[in-house]
């Protein structure tokens, strides 16, 4: 299982194009391996997913459906959890083990008064009527002291059974990734995500900022990662933002470098720098046990499943690679590399990162790649020169960038490497 992510500073620099074609190239590269469905492409652009329509593949369930499913089920589970805590307190209060002035009683009483019940589906379990009655009585219970009048109905709801219902609902609230993965026979890889803009819906915009909800989504994604040899994440501009805790799980980051002008180069360098900063902070907080919020919650889950060593290992071994896109001339590369080296040097980071940042490959500016008629989006195999370029990138990723020159190699070596794969003559490397 390896996770590859294409990252770039802004829209329109080729993240989606490169993600799609890398999926195709890697699929071809791994054709002869045992796993027959090794590659999954994930459209993580929740605002405007495009890959499904670009590939004319229409998933029966999109991330929008996933968000709906997670939201509906989580709502039920959260409601039951709240009610469980409330009833546990009410029970102790009616039995006399808690005083009226106890902060727990006050807190649970105000929850009781304000909890929204409209969306909760009562029913389906034996004490559902009692639960319903509990909330019907709200009008009669005006003060915490009056909670005593609820003693009968409170005791009519068995806490152990409520707990069992809660645990069952919690387990059933996890959607099966298999239902959302769309295998595209024509291309040999799988796709997940698309086609509906998820964040167009206000509730979903809110939800994506709720840690409990995000954790469910991240758990789901981990279920996807587990099923494939390589998962490629197509991220929206600026990275994964709300999904930042995913960063700790990405094994290889491919930065799409835009060399079209000085400003663009600076933007690409800045994206790389931001990533390094984020990643360093994350690693430091993790090492010191100072992660908080969703990052803490998420890492604890990964750790529980894979162990602490795996988390450390995945952070230590993270690889970074550069892909130059829309290149007009190879001569543009050395000045950009120098700029990056100098920039990192000014930050005192060059020596630390010079061997970890690799050159993955390049894709020239090419008219075959033309999104306006969509047919050029998946250009792999349509143009031998471009396919050769993609093979170089795929081979680099398949080898965890071991074959790729690092940033500290002489420009001559880097340029030679970039020129090596102009044509797909090395197909034999893949056994294809
Ligand atoms: N190497 C290239 N040559 C020509 N056009 C390209 C190239 N790479 C990307 N494009 C075009 O640039 C536009 C934006 O690409 P896209 O992959 O959607 O960028 P992003 O995902 O970063 O927003 C698309 O129209 C695409 O066809
Ligand atoms: Mg995109």
Short mmCIF file of C-alpha atoms and ligand atoms in Angstrom, two decimals:
data_model
loop_
_atom_site.label_atom_id
_atom_site.label_comp_id
_atom_site.label_asym_id
_atom_site.label_seq_id
_atom_site.Cartn_x
_atom_site.Cartn_y
_atom_site.Cartn_z
CA UNK A 1 0.00 0.00 0.00
CA UNK A 2 1.50 3.32 -1.01
CA UNK A 3 -0.11 6.72 -1.24
CA UNK A 4 0.98 9.19 -3.85
CA UNK A 5 -0.25 12.75 -3.91
CA UNK A 6 -0.02 15.45 -6.56
CA UNK A 7 0.27 18.86 -4.99
CA UNK A 8 0.58 22.31 -6.48
CA UNK A 9 0.19 25.94 -5.50
CA UNK A 10 -2.76 26.81 -7.69
CA UNK A 11 -5.36 25.56 -10.10
CA UNK A 12 -4.62 24.92 -13.75
CA UNK A 13 -1.03 23.70 -13.45
CA UNK A 14 -1.75 20.09 -14.28
CA UNK A 15 -2.39 18.23 -11.01
CA UNK A 16 -5.46 16.49 -12.37
CA UNK A 17 -3.92 15.81 -15.77
CA UNK A 18 -0.82 14.32 -14.17
CA UNK A 19 -2.79 12.29 -11.62
CA UNK A 20 -4.88 10.66 -14.33
CA UNK A 21 -1.96 9.89 -16.61
CA UNK A 22 0.18 8.62 -13.76
CA UNK A 23 -2.63 6.21 -12.91
CA UNK A 24 -2.59 5.00 -16.51
CA UNK A 25 1.21 4.74 -16.66
CA UNK A 26 1.46 2.94 -13.31
CA UNK A 27 -1.28 0.53 -14.36
CA UNK A 28 0.72 -0.32 -17.44
CA UNK A 29 3.93 -0.57 -15.43
CA UNK A 30 2.41 -3.00 -12.95
CA UNK A 31 0.52 -5.05 -15.52
CA UNK A 32 2.53 -8.15 -14.84
CA UNK A 33 2.28 -8.03 -11.05
CA UNK A 34 0.00 -10.38 -9.16
CA UNK A 35 -2.52 -7.87 -7.93
CA UNK A 36 -4.85 -7.34 -10.87
CA UNK A 37 -6.35 -4.08 -9.69
CA UNK A 38 -3.35 -2.29 -8.30
CA UNK A 39 -4.20 1.37 -8.83
CA UNK A 40 -6.86 3.66 -7.47
CA UNK A 41 -7.27 7.30 -8.34
CA UNK A 42 -9.02 9.48 -5.74
CA UNK A 43 -10.58 12.77 -6.72
CA UNK A 44 -10.11 14.73 -3.52
CA UNK A 45 -11.34 17.95 -5.03
CA UNK A 46 -14.52 18.15 -2.96
CA UNK A 47 -15.46 21.53 -4.35
CA UNK A 48 -15.36 20.67 -8.00
CA UNK A 49 -14.62 17.03 -8.76
CA UNK A 50 -13.85 16.59 -12.47
CA UNK A 51 -12.14 13.26 -13.07
CA UNK A 52 -15.29 11.16 -13.39
CA UNK A 53 -16.68 13.34 -16.15
CA UNK A 54 -13.29 13.75 -17.83
CA UNK A 55 -12.98 9.99 -18.09
CA UNK A 56 -16.64 9.62 -18.94
CA UNK A 57 -16.99 7.19 -16.08
CA UNK A 58 -20.10 7.62 -14.04
CA UNK A 59 -19.82 6.11 -10.58
CA UNK A 60 -23.03 4.76 -9.10
CA UNK A 61 -22.01 6.33 -5.79
CA UNK A 62 -19.95 9.47 -5.47
CA UNK A 63 -18.34 11.20 -2.50
CA UNK A 64 -21.54 13.21 -2.31
CA UNK A 65 -23.45 10.02 -1.52
CA UNK A 66 -20.73 9.08 0.92
CA UNK A 67 -21.06 12.40 2.71
CA UNK A 68 -24.82 11.94 2.89
CA UNK A 69 -24.45 8.41 4.22
CA UNK A 70 -21.85 9.46 6.80
CA UNK A 71 -23.95 12.44 7.83
CA UNK A 72 -27.22 10.53 8.25
CA UNK A 73 -25.68 7.66 10.11
CA UNK A 74 -23.37 9.79 12.21
CA UNK A 75 -26.30 11.88 13.23
CA UNK A 76 -28.08 8.83 14.63
CA UNK A 77 -24.99 7.60 16.40
CA UNK A 78 -24.16 11.00 17.88
CA UNK A 79 -27.72 11.41 19.06
CA UNK A 80 -27.70 8.03 20.76
CA UNK A 81 -24.35 8.76 22.38
CA UNK A 82 -25.62 12.05 23.77
CA UNK A 83 -28.77 10.41 25.07
CA UNK A 84 -26.74 7.66 26.67
CA UNK A 85 -24.62 10.14 28.63
CA UNK A 86 -27.71 12.12 29.58
CA UNK A 87 -29.58 9.07 30.84
CA UNK A 88 -26.60 7.84 32.82
CA UNK A 89 -26.56 11.15 34.70
CA UNK A 90 -30.34 11.31 35.12
CA UNK A 91 -30.32 7.82 36.54
CA UNK A 92 -27.77 8.67 39.19
CA UNK A 93 -29.68 11.86 39.97
CA UNK A 94 -33.04 10.13 40.38
CA UNK A 95 -31.35 7.49 42.54
CA UNK A 96 -29.95 10.25 44.72
CA UNK A 97 -26.21 9.76 44.06
CA UNK A 98 -25.94 13.20 42.44
CA UNK A 99 -27.06 16.55 43.92
CA UNK A 100 -29.26 19.04 42.06
CA UNK A 101 -26.39 21.52 42.04
CA UNK A 102 -23.94 19.04 40.49
CA UNK A 103 -22.46 20.49 37.26
CA UNK A 104 -23.11 17.18 35.48
CA UNK A 105 -26.82 17.42 36.27
CA UNK A 106 -26.95 21.03 35.10
CA UNK A 107 -25.11 20.22 31.90
CA UNK A 108 -27.21 17.18 31.01
CA UNK A 109 -30.41 19.01 31.87
CA UNK A 110 -29.61 21.80 29.44
CA UNK A 111 -28.75 19.19 26.80
CA UNK A 112 -32.08 17.55 27.44
CA UNK A 113 -33.85 20.81 26.84
CA UNK A 114 -32.02 21.77 23.67
CA UNK A 115 -31.32 18.50 21.87
CA UNK A 116 -32.86 18.53 18.41
CA UNK A 117 -34.92 15.41 17.87
CA UNK A 118 -36.39 16.09 14.42
CA UNK A 119 -33.78 14.17 12.47
CA UNK A 120 -33.51 11.23 14.82
CA UNK A 121 -35.27 8.08 13.71
CA UNK A 122 -36.94 6.73 16.83
CA UNK A 123 -37.93 3.15 16.63
CA UNK A 124 -36.29 -0.06 15.64
CA UNK A 125 -35.35 -1.04 19.18
CA UNK A 126 -37.50 -2.34 22.03
CA UNK A 127 -37.35 0.70 24.34
CA UNK A 128 -37.85 3.23 21.53
CA UNK A 129 -41.26 4.26 22.90
CA UNK A 130 -39.76 5.14 26.26
CA UNK A 131 -37.07 7.16 24.53
CA UNK A 132 -39.72 9.00 22.57
CA UNK A 133 -41.69 9.67 25.72
CA UNK A 134 -38.62 11.07 27.43
CA UNK A 135 -38.54 13.87 24.88
CA UNK A 136 -42.34 14.34 24.81
CA UNK A 137 -42.11 15.23 28.49
CA UNK A 138 -39.76 18.13 27.89
CA UNK A 139 -42.54 20.69 28.22
CA UNK A 140 -43.29 19.53 31.77
CA UNK A 141 -39.73 19.55 33.00
CA UNK A 142 -38.66 23.16 33.50
CA UNK A 143 -35.91 22.87 36.12
CA UNK A 144 -33.15 20.36 36.88
CA UNK A 145 -35.01 19.42 40.09
CA UNK A 146 -38.01 18.32 38.02
CA UNK A 147 -35.85 15.67 36.34
CA UNK A 148 -36.91 13.55 39.36
CA UNK A 149 -40.35 13.39 37.80
CA UNK A 150 -38.81 11.54 34.88
CA UNK A 151 -37.67 8.66 37.11
CA UNK A 152 -40.12 6.13 35.66
CA UNK A 153 -39.32 6.78 32.04
CA UNK A 154 -35.58 7.07 32.76
CA UNK A 155 -35.63 3.65 34.39
CA UNK A 156 -37.68 2.20 31.56
CA UNK A 157 -34.69 2.62 29.27
CA UNK A 158 -32.09 -0.06 30.03
CA UNK A 159 -28.65 1.54 29.77
CA UNK A 160 -26.86 -1.65 28.83
CA UNK A 161 -29.25 -2.21 25.95
CA UNK A 162 -28.93 1.40 24.83
CA UNK A 163 -25.18 0.92 24.85
CA UNK A 164 -25.51 -2.19 22.70
CA UNK A 165 -27.70 -0.31 20.20
CA UNK A 166 -25.15 2.50 20.16
CA UNK A 167 -22.22 0.18 19.50
CA UNK A 168 -24.10 -1.58 16.74
CA UNK A 169 -25.12 1.69 15.09
CA UNK A 170 -21.53 2.89 15.36
CA UNK A 171 -20.20 -0.20 13.59
CA UNK A 172 -22.90 -0.05 10.91
CA UNK A 173 -22.20 3.59 10.27
CA UNK A 174 -19.02 2.79 8.37
CA UNK A 175 -19.71 2.59 4.66
CA UNK A 176 -17.95 -0.10 2.67
CA UNK A 177 -15.32 1.38 0.32
CA UNK A 178 -16.17 -1.36 -2.15
CA UNK A 179 -19.53 0.28 -2.78
CA UNK A 180 -17.84 3.48 -3.88
CA UNK A 181 -14.87 2.22 -5.88
CA UNK A 182 -15.48 2.35 -9.58
CA UNK A 183 -13.25 0.08 -11.63
CA UNK A 184 -12.85 1.38 -15.18
CA UNK A 185 -12.27 -1.66 -17.38
CA UNK A 186 -11.18 0.43 -20.33
CA UNK A 187 -8.24 1.94 -18.46
CA UNK A 188 -7.55 -0.81 -15.95
CA UNK A 189 -7.55 1.42 -12.91
CA UNK A 190 -10.16 2.35 -10.34
CA UNK A 191 -11.63 5.71 -9.53
CA UNK A 192 -13.31 7.05 -6.46
CA UNK A 193 -15.00 10.41 -6.01
CA UNK A 194 -16.83 12.74 -8.43
CA UNK A 195 -19.07 13.97 -10.08
CA UNK A 196 -21.20 16.10 -7.78
CA UNK A 197 -19.74 19.19 -6.07
CA UNK A 198 -19.96 18.17 -2.42
CA UNK A 199 -19.10 21.44 -0.79
CA UNK A 200 -21.85 23.17 -2.72
CA UNK A 201 -24.17 21.99 0.02
CA UNK A 202 -24.04 24.16 3.10
CA UNK A 203 -24.35 21.29 5.59
CA UNK A 204 -21.46 19.50 3.94
CA UNK A 205 -19.33 22.63 4.08
CA UNK A 206 -20.01 22.76 7.80
CA UNK A 207 -19.46 19.08 8.27
CA UNK A 208 -16.11 19.01 6.58
CA UNK A 209 -14.88 21.21 9.44
CA UNK A 210 -16.27 18.94 12.15
CA UNK A 211 -13.56 16.67 13.55
CA UNK A 212 -15.94 13.75 14.24
CA UNK A 213 -17.19 13.87 10.71
CA UNK A 214 -13.75 14.23 9.14
CA UNK A 215 -12.53 11.25 11.11
CA UNK A 216 -15.24 9.13 9.55
CA UNK A 217 -14.20 10.33 6.11
CA UNK A 218 -10.51 9.68 6.84
CA UNK A 219 -11.32 6.20 8.12
CA UNK A 220 -13.14 5.55 4.91
CA UNK A 221 -10.16 6.70 2.84
CA UNK A 222 -7.86 4.42 4.81
CA UNK A 223 -10.18 1.58 3.90
CA UNK A 224 -9.61 2.53 0.26
CA UNK A 225 -5.81 2.74 0.64
CA UNK A 226 -5.74 -0.75 2.15
CA UNK A 227 -7.22 -2.26 -0.99
CA UNK A 228 -4.68 -1.04 -3.51
CA UNK A 229 -1.00 -1.25 -4.20
CA UNK A 230 -0.91 2.45 -5.05
CA UNK A 231 -3.48 5.13 -4.41
CA UNK A 232 -3.09 8.42 -6.24
CA UNK A 233 -4.67 11.47 -4.66
CA UNK A 234 -5.61 14.35 -6.90
CA UNK A 235 -5.75 17.23 -4.46
CA UNK A 236 -7.26 20.65 -5.03
CA UNK A 237 -5.02 23.71 -5.22
CA UNK A 238 -3.11 24.42 -2.01
CA UNK A 239 -3.13 20.81 -0.87
CA UNK A 240 -5.68 18.97 1.17
CA UNK A 241 -6.53 21.81 3.62
CA UNK A 242 -9.26 20.35 5.80
CA UNK A 243 -7.75 16.93 5.28
CA UNK A 244 -4.32 18.04 6.43
CA UNK A 245 -3.94 15.08 8.77
CA UNK A 246 -3.76 12.93 5.64
CA UNK A 247 -0.33 14.41 5.01
CA UNK A 248 1.23 12.12 7.58
CA UNK A 249 0.03 9.15 5.55
CA UNK A 250 1.18 10.23 2.11
CA UNK A 251 4.27 8.24 1.13
CA UNK A 252 5.27 10.18 -1.94
CA UNK A 253 4.45 13.77 -2.76
CA UNK A 254 4.77 14.91 -6.35
CA UNK A 255 5.00 18.69 -6.61
CA UNK A 256 3.81 20.00 -9.92
CA UNK A 257 6.25 22.74 -10.87
CA UNK A 258 5.16 25.50 -13.13
CA UNK A 259 8.11 27.06 -14.96
CA UNK A 260 6.14 29.45 -17.14
CA UNK A 261 7.44 32.61 -15.39
CA UNK A 262 9.28 33.79 -12.28
CA UNK A 263 6.11 34.31 -10.28
CA UNK A 264 4.91 30.82 -11.09
CA UNK A 265 8.27 29.34 -10.07
CA UNK A 266 8.11 31.22 -6.77
CA UNK A 267 4.60 29.89 -6.21
CA UNK A 268 5.74 26.33 -6.79
CA UNK A 269 8.69 26.77 -4.44
CA UNK A 270 6.38 28.21 -1.84
CA UNK A 271 4.06 25.19 -2.08
CA UNK A 272 7.01 22.89 -1.45
CA UNK A 273 8.16 25.01 1.46
CA UNK A 274 4.67 25.05 3.00
CA UNK A 275 4.54 21.31 2.77
CA UNK A 276 7.94 20.92 4.45
CA UNK A 277 6.86 23.27 7.26
CA UNK A 278 3.64 21.44 7.82
CA UNK A 279 5.32 18.10 7.74
CA UNK A 280 8.08 19.19 10.16
CA UNK A 281 5.56 20.59 12.62
CA UNK A 282 3.52 17.45 12.40
CA UNK A 283 6.54 15.19 12.96
CA UNK A 284 7.80 17.30 15.87
CA UNK A 285 4.39 17.35 17.55
CA UNK A 286 4.03 13.64 17.02
CA UNK A 287 7.46 12.87 18.48
CA UNK A 288 6.76 15.02 21.54
CA UNK A 289 3.24 13.65 21.91
CA UNK A 290 1.80 17.10 21.33
CA UNK A 291 -0.58 16.50 18.47
CA UNK A 292 -4.02 17.87 19.18
CA UNK A 293 -7.53 17.72 17.77
CA UNK A 294 -8.25 15.73 14.69
CA UNK A 295 -4.57 15.05 13.99
CA UNK A 296 -4.21 13.43 17.37
CA UNK A 297 -7.41 11.45 16.98
CA UNK A 298 -6.46 10.35 13.50
CA UNK A 299 -2.91 9.32 14.36
CA UNK A 300 -4.15 7.36 17.36
CA UNK A 301 -6.32 5.33 15.04
CA UNK A 302 -3.54 4.70 12.56
CA UNK A 303 -1.27 3.73 15.45
CA UNK A 304 -3.82 1.40 16.96
CA UNK A 305 -4.00 -0.46 13.69
CA UNK A 306 -0.48 -0.31 12.28
CA UNK A 307 1.65 0.36 15.35
CA UNK A 308 3.84 3.26 16.37
CA UNK A 309 6.84 2.09 14.38
CA UNK A 310 4.81 2.19 11.18
CA UNK A 311 3.76 5.78 11.82
CA UNK A 312 7.37 6.83 12.52
CA UNK A 313 8.57 4.90 9.50
CA UNK A 314 6.04 6.45 7.19
CA UNK A 315 7.04 9.93 8.32
CA UNK A 316 10.78 9.26 8.04
CA UNK A 317 10.53 7.70 4.62
CA UNK A 318 8.30 10.23 2.98
CA UNK A 319 9.64 11.10 -0.46
CA UNK A 320 9.28 14.36 -2.34
CA UNK A 321 9.54 14.68 -6.09
CA UNK A 322 9.33 17.45 -8.63
CA UNK A 323 7.44 17.19 -11.89
CA UNK A 324 7.93 20.01 -14.35
CA UNK A 325 4.79 20.48 -16.38
CA UNK A 326 4.12 22.43 -19.57
CA UNK A 327 7.80 22.70 -20.24
CA UNK A 328 8.72 24.65 -23.40
CA UNK A 329 12.46 24.11 -23.23
CA UNK A 330 14.78 22.00 -21.13
CA UNK A 331 16.85 25.13 -20.55
CA UNK A 332 14.16 26.36 -18.15
CA UNK A 333 15.05 23.63 -15.66
CA UNK A 334 18.52 24.58 -14.29
CA UNK A 335 17.60 28.17 -13.25
CA UNK A 336 14.49 26.86 -11.47
CA UNK A 337 16.53 24.22 -9.64
CA UNK A 338 19.02 26.85 -8.59
CA UNK A 339 16.28 29.06 -7.31
CA UNK A 340 14.91 26.21 -5.23
CA UNK A 341 18.36 25.31 -3.88
CA UNK A 342 19.03 28.92 -2.91
CA UNK A 343 15.65 29.32 -1.32
CA UNK A 344 16.09 26.21 0.82
CA UNK A 345 19.61 27.34 1.68
CA UNK A 346 18.32 30.69 2.94
CA UNK A 347 15.96 28.76 5.19
CA UNK A 348 18.85 26.57 6.33
CA UNK A 349 17.05 23.56 4.97
CA UNK A 350 19.05 22.73 1.89
CA UNK A 351 21.39 20.23 3.53
CA UNK A 352 18.58 18.50 5.28
CA UNK A 353 16.45 18.08 2.17
CA UNK A 354 18.84 17.98 -0.77
CA UNK A 355 18.78 14.19 -0.87
CA UNK A 356 15.10 13.84 -0.12
CA UNK A 357 13.82 16.01 -2.93
CA UNK A 358 14.04 14.17 -6.23
CA UNK A 359 13.48 15.01 -9.84
CA UNK A 360 10.63 12.79 -11.02
CA UNK A 361 10.22 13.92 -14.59
CA UNK A 362 8.76 16.44 -16.96
CA UNK A 363 5.84 16.85 -19.33
CA UNK A 364 6.22 19.30 -22.20
CA UNK A 365 3.62 21.83 -23.22
CA UNK A 366 1.73 19.77 -25.76
CA UNK A 367 -1.35 20.31 -27.87
CA UNK A 368 -2.51 16.73 -27.44
CA UNK A 369 -3.27 17.62 -23.84
CA UNK A 370 -6.37 19.59 -24.40
CA UNK A 371 -9.12 19.59 -21.86
CA UNK A 372 -11.56 21.52 -24.02
CA UNK A 373 -12.59 18.40 -25.87
CA UNK A 374 -11.71 16.12 -22.95
CA UNK A 375 -10.24 13.54 -25.27
CA UNK A 376 -6.71 14.64 -24.51
CA UNK A 377 -7.03 14.38 -20.76
CA UNK A 378 -5.89 10.83 -20.73
CA UNK A 379 -3.09 11.33 -23.20
CA UNK A 380 -1.13 8.29 -22.11
CA UNK A 381 -0.81 6.01 -25.14
CA UNK A 382 -2.05 8.72 -27.53
CA UNK A 383 1.35 10.23 -28.09
CA UNK A 384 4.51 8.18 -27.70
CA UNK A 385 6.68 11.06 -26.51
CA UNK A 386 4.22 12.01 -23.81
CA UNK A 387 3.69 8.36 -22.84
CA UNK A 388 7.45 8.01 -22.45
CA UNK A 389 7.51 11.02 -20.16
CA UNK A 390 4.73 9.53 -18.05
CA UNK A 391 6.55 6.21 -17.87
CA UNK A 392 9.54 7.95 -16.37
CA UNK A 393 7.33 9.51 -13.69
CA UNK A 394 5.57 6.18 -13.04
CA UNK A 395 8.84 4.27 -12.83
CA UNK A 396 10.16 6.86 -10.39
CA UNK A 397 7.11 6.48 -8.18
CA UNK A 398 7.11 2.68 -8.43
CA UNK A 399 10.72 2.67 -7.18
CA UNK A 400 9.96 5.19 -4.40
CA UNK A 401 12.14 7.65 -6.31
CA UNK A 402 15.22 5.48 -5.86
CA UNK A 403 15.99 5.80 -9.56
CA UNK A 404 15.51 9.55 -9.62
CA UNK A 405 18.31 12.08 -9.23
CA UNK A 406 18.20 14.13 -6.04
CA UNK A 407 18.25 17.91 -5.88
CA UNK A 408 21.97 17.98 -4.99
CA UNK A 409 23.08 16.20 -8.16
CA UNK A 410 24.78 18.30 -10.83
CA UNK A 411 22.41 19.84 -13.39
CA UNK A 412 24.14 17.80 -16.08
CA UNK A 413 23.07 14.56 -14.38
CA UNK A 414 19.53 15.81 -13.88
CA UNK A 415 19.17 16.95 -17.49
CA UNK A 416 20.57 13.65 -18.75
CA UNK A 417 18.03 11.84 -16.67
CA UNK A 418 15.18 13.98 -17.98
CA UNK A 419 16.29 13.33 -21.55
CA UNK A 420 16.56 9.60 -21.07
CA UNK A 421 12.87 8.83 -21.30
CA UNK A 422 11.90 10.87 -24.29
CA UNK A 423 10.41 7.81 -25.92
CA UNK A 424 8.78 4.76 -24.36
CA UNK A 425 11.58 2.51 -25.61
CA UNK A 426 12.21 1.24 -22.10
CA UNK A 427 8.82 -0.50 -21.89
CA UNK A 428 10.73 -3.72 -21.37
CA UNK A 429 11.66 -2.39 -17.92
CA UNK A 430 8.06 -2.98 -16.94
CA UNK A 431 7.85 -6.32 -18.67
CA UNK A 432 5.17 -4.82 -20.92
N1 LIG B 1 1.58 19.58 -20.44
C1 LIG B 1 0.48 20.21 -20.82
N2 LIG B 1 0.35 20.71 -22.06
C2 LIG B 1 -0.75 21.35 -22.44
N3 LIG B 1 -1.82 21.57 -21.66
C3 LIG B 1 -1.77 21.10 -20.41
C4 LIG B 1 -0.63 20.39 -19.90
N4 LIG B 1 -0.89 20.04 -18.62
C5 LIG B 1 -2.13 20.49 -18.32
N5 LIG B 1 -2.66 21.14 -19.40
C6 LIG B 1 -3.98 21.75 -19.48
O1 LIG B 1 -4.07 22.73 -18.43
C7 LIG B 1 -5.39 22.77 -17.92
C8 LIG B 1 -5.38 22.58 -16.41
O2 LIG B 1 -4.93 21.30 -16.09
P1 LIG B 1 -5.45 20.51 -14.80
O3 LIG B 1 -4.78 19.19 -14.82
O4 LIG B 1 -6.93 20.54 -14.75
O5 LIG B 1 -4.85 21.43 -13.65
P2 LIG B 1 -5.16 21.42 -12.07
O6 LIG B 1 -5.68 20.08 -11.71
O7 LIG B 1 -3.83 21.72 -11.46
O8 LIG B 1 -6.13 22.50 -11.84
C9 LIG B 1 -6.15 21.70 -18.64
O9 LIG B 1 -6.89 22.30 -19.68
C10 LIG B 1 -5.09 20.79 -19.19
O10 LIG B 1 -5.51 20.13 -20.37
MG1 LIG B 2 -7.49 19.69 -10.60
#
